[in-house]
Amino acid sequence: MLVPIFTLKLNHKINPRMVTMGKFDGIHPCLTAATQAGKVFIHNPHTRGQRQAAHRLSQSAQDSDISLLNINQAVSCLTAGTLGPNTTGDTLLVGTQTNLLAYDVHDNADIFYREVTDGANAIVLGKLGNIESPLAIIGGNCALQGFDYEGNDQFWTVTGDNVRSLVLCDFTSDGKNELLVGSEDFDIRVFKEDELVSEIAENETVTSLCHMHGSRFGYALANGTVGVYDRTARYWRIKSKNHAMSIHAFDLNADGVVELITGWSNGKIDARSDRTGEVIFKDNFSSSVAGVVEGDYRMDGQIQLICTSVEGEVRGYLPASKEMKGNLMDSSVEQDLIRELSQRRQNLLLELRNYEENAKQAVPGASERDTQMGVIPANTQLQTVLSVRAATESQRSHIELSISTPNETIIRAVLIFAEGIFEGESHVVHPSAQNLCGSICVPIIPPKDIPVDLHIKAFVGGKSSSQFHVFEITRQLPRFSMYDLNVEPEAPQPTGKVTFTINDRPQRVVMWLNQNFLLLEGIDTPDVTFTSLRGGGLLTISMLSTSGEITLNTDDIDLAGDLVQSLASFLAIEDLQAEADFPTYFGELRTTLTEVDDYHSVHQKLTAAIADHSNHIRNMLVQAEDARLMGDIRNMKKRYIELYDLNRDLINEYKIRSNNHNALLACLKSVNQAIQRAGRLRVGKPKNQVITACRDAIKNNNVNVLFKIMKAGTASS
């Protein structure tokens, strides 16, 4: 239980998810947050009256406790912590879409200022793996980059999509931190330095991650879902109609175990048990929560939970004392107990009413009444069949889930719960009274190739039943269910392929095929051809039993990567080298690389032109003011008209530069995704080598070597 101990009203709005706490002088904790107009404010109530130097920091006239740091760009992320070995206190790190600033607040000086071409959407500071020095790790446009205290690039790798959240956590329990990355493709990826060790598929953009303890971490999604994982096992999750703006781990009841604190877009703050998700504490702000942090803000030796709103309200909370906790807990426990007993009473009354109705109608020989009561044959069971259905004129390609009973009973309604398939994660089929029968067919279209558990609940009874039995069953949809064994004779053969060799029997590959594809009768050979129900292209899998060489023929490089990763996981392969060629995709990538060069060239020309115009405007302004002071109104008007025209040209050039920059970012994202896709065609060390070698080739602007690496896995011929 938490008790509010202080409230502050700051005269600055706070950007959501951009709040941190730092001891910039090594002693006093300061609340730091991004605010409007490209500024960061630092609230330091501990050193009132001390004046700041005039480098980047300026004293706020509204509040003497607040200093403003002018970034002059929209801030996209920030954090604070120990970065360098010889710094007095914490280092403030501020990321924008083009740069990363490491700033020494105490000495009022830049530590380093680096250009980051992939932008900085999220940032985390700490030690990663075996890298000795702490790193400032930023996640941007499908890329991850880590800088040491001197601004040297010590870490780089690619990920599947734009990064939205980062956290360091000892995921593998080896005493060293791994990097957890949440991205817009709904995945949480775990990196052991630059090696991808695990992937967790979610059903929405992962907006927040926070380390709790050990290998346990909390997460939040863009659809209002919040939950807790321990490694890849999900303990719990809840879903709200509001958005989780910030999550933080804090021990609010002093039991040695942290709870998950969540700040919501409607202003609510709640604390949930890390094991069950049960709400332990809640409070409300009048506006959306911006961030949740912790620190000894009162300098009394006690760590407070500090919550901030977007309007600048700050509240500090402490765990309640034993006496107060008893009173608070007593009232809370009483309310929970009354609620629970009321619910139990309602359920028992409903059950009693059903028994009474059954007793009234339970007359020997009254079979029709039995049916009305919901009595069904003892052999009634729920049968389910999954099958692949090709597209027709009236319906697109889909997986058909057929649910039926083996006798005269009917299915009144079906509820299906499945992550990532249905909107709202659930689907209800409720046939009209005229169409009731013993079977229901539900079309399912998985958007991605991931295994999905279908939790099915069906109401089963007689045709005239007023009461129904609930049957529950779970079926798993295989990962590659959207591929059909029926192949059109005139379908064009794919030109893309991946070839690799395994030391395993063909029967093991057959087992993998039967487990991961939707095959009604099963197959006994690893040589098969499928048609994709999404794009219509062919997928051919073949294996030479003598050498163990497997060839995957498909024009979809993402599908090829998924197949390689799935097969390697099934066969427990740690390192796998492969040769690949995707002529169509590589041709598009070559065009993209040419466009990147063109955009860079245009960017440099526009930057130079804007600089020239800016100098010209400065001179023109001086001439206009000189004319005004000398009373030469005619020349003054002439200069201001020219100044107006120059300013208009400058604005137009800025719009062109902005459009050029957005197009460049889109191309760079495609390049980073191409590197990641080339890496996914390999496993283990060969995968990491490909990613590193591809980056070096791009740095050296050597396109031919880049494609050689993507195809052969190495630059050597």
Coordinates of N, CA, C and O in Angstrom, one line a residue, residues 376 380-384 401 403-405 411 413-417 454-460 468-475:
I376 N -28.3 -34.0 -22.2 CA -27.8 -34.4 -23.5 C -27.2 -35.8 -23.4 O -26.9 -36.3 -22.3
T380 N -21.9 -37.4 -25.9 CA -21.7 -36.1 -26.6 C -20.3 -35.5 -26.3 O -19.9 -35.5 -25.1
Q381 N -19.6 -35.2 -27.3 CA -18.3 -34.5 -27.2 C -18.1 -33.5 -28.3 O -18.9 -33.6 -29.4
L382 N -17.2 -32.6 -28.2 CA -16.9 -31.6 -29.2 C -15.8 -32.1 -30.1 O -14.7 -32.5 -29.6
Q383 N -16.1 -32.1 -31.4 CA -15.1 -32.5 -32.3 C -14.6 -31.3 -33.2 O -15.5 -30.5 -33.6
T384 N -13.3 -31.2 -33.4 CA -12.8 -30.0 -34.2 C -11.9 -30.5 -35.3 O -11.1 -31.5 -35.1
L401 N -12.1 -23.8 -39.4 CA -12.2 -24.5 -38.2 C -13.6 -25.1 -38.2 O -14.6 -24.3 -38.1
I403 N -16.4 -27.2 -36.1 CA -16.7 -27.6 -34.8 C -18.1 -28.4 -34.9 O -19.0 -27.9 -35.4
S404 N -18.1 -29.6 -34.4 CA -19.3 -30.4 -34.5 C -19.5 -31.3 -33.3 O -18.6 -31.5 -32.5
T405 N -20.7 -31.9 -33.2 CA -21.0 -32.9 -32.2 C -21.4 -34.2 -32.9 O -21.9 -34.2 -34.1
I411 N -25.3 -27.0 -31.6 CA -24.4 -26.0 -31.0 C -25.0 -24.6 -31.1 O -25.3 -24.1 -32.2
A413 N -24.0 -21.7 -29.6 CA -23.0 -20.6 -29.8 C -21.6 -21.1 -29.6 O -21.4 -22.1 -28.9
V414 N -20.6 -20.4 -30.2 CA -19.2 -20.7 -30.1 C -18.4 -19.5 -29.8 O -18.6 -18.4 -30.4
L415 N -17.6 -19.5 -28.8 CA -16.6 -18.4 -28.5 C -15.2 -18.9 -28.7 O -14.9 -20.0 -28.2
I416 N -14.4 -18.2 -29.4 CA -13.0 -18.6 -29.7 C -12.1 -17.4 -29.2 O -12.3 -16.3 -29.6
F417 N -11.2 -17.8 -28.4 CA -10.2 -16.8 -27.9 C -8.8 -17.2 -28.6 O -8.4 -18.3 -28.5
L454 N -5.9 -21.9 -30.1 CA -7.4 -21.5 -30.2 C -8.1 -22.1 -29.0 O -8.2 -23.3 -28.9
H455 N -8.6 -21.2 -28.1 CA -9.3 -21.7 -27.0 C -10.8 -21.6 -27.3 O -11.3 -20.5 -27.5
I456 N -11.5 -22.7 -27.4 CA -12.8 -22.8 -27.9 C -13.8 -23.2 -26.8 O -13.5 -24.1 -26.0
K457 N -14.9 -22.4 -26.7 CA -16.0 -22.7 -25.8 C -17.3 -22.8 -26.6 O -17.6 -21.9 -27.4
A458 N -18.0 -23.9 -26.4 CA -19.3 -24.1 -27.2 C -20.4 -24.4 -26.3 O -20.3 -25.2 -25.3
F459 N -21.6 -23.8 -26.6 CA -22.8 -24.1 -25.8 C -23.5 -25.2 -26.6 O -24.0 -25.0 -27.7
V460 N -23.7 -26.4 -26.0 CA -24.3 -27.6 -26.6 C -25.5 -28.0 -25.9 O -25.5 -28.0 -24.6
F468 N -27.9 -25.0 -21.6 CA -26.9 -25.6 -22.4 C -25.7 -26.0 -21.6 O -25.4 -25.4 -20.6
H469 N -25.0 -27.0 -22.1 CA -23.7 -27.4 -21.5 C -22.6 -26.7 -22.2 O -22.6 -26.5 -23.4
V470 N -21.6 -26.3 -21.4 CA -20.5 -25.6 -22.0 C -19.3 -26.6 -22.1 O -18.8 -27.2 -21.2
F471 N -18.9 -26.8 -23.4 CA -17.7 -27.6 -23.7 C -16.5 -26.7 -24.0 O -16.6 -25.7 -24.7
E472 N -15.4 -27.1 -23.4 CA -14.2 -26.3 -23.7 C -13.1 -27.2 -24.3 O -12.9 -28.4 -23.8
I473 N -12.4 -26.7 -25.3 CA -11.3 -27.5 -25.9 C -10.3 -26.5 -26.5 O -10.6 -25.3 -26.8
T474 N -9.0 -26.9 -26.5 CA -8.0 -26.0 -27.1 C -7.3 -26.7 -28.3 O -7.0 -27.9 -28.2
R475 N -7.2 -26.1 -29.4 CA -6.5 -26.6 -30.6 C -5.4 -25.6 -30.9 O -5.5 -24.4 -30.8

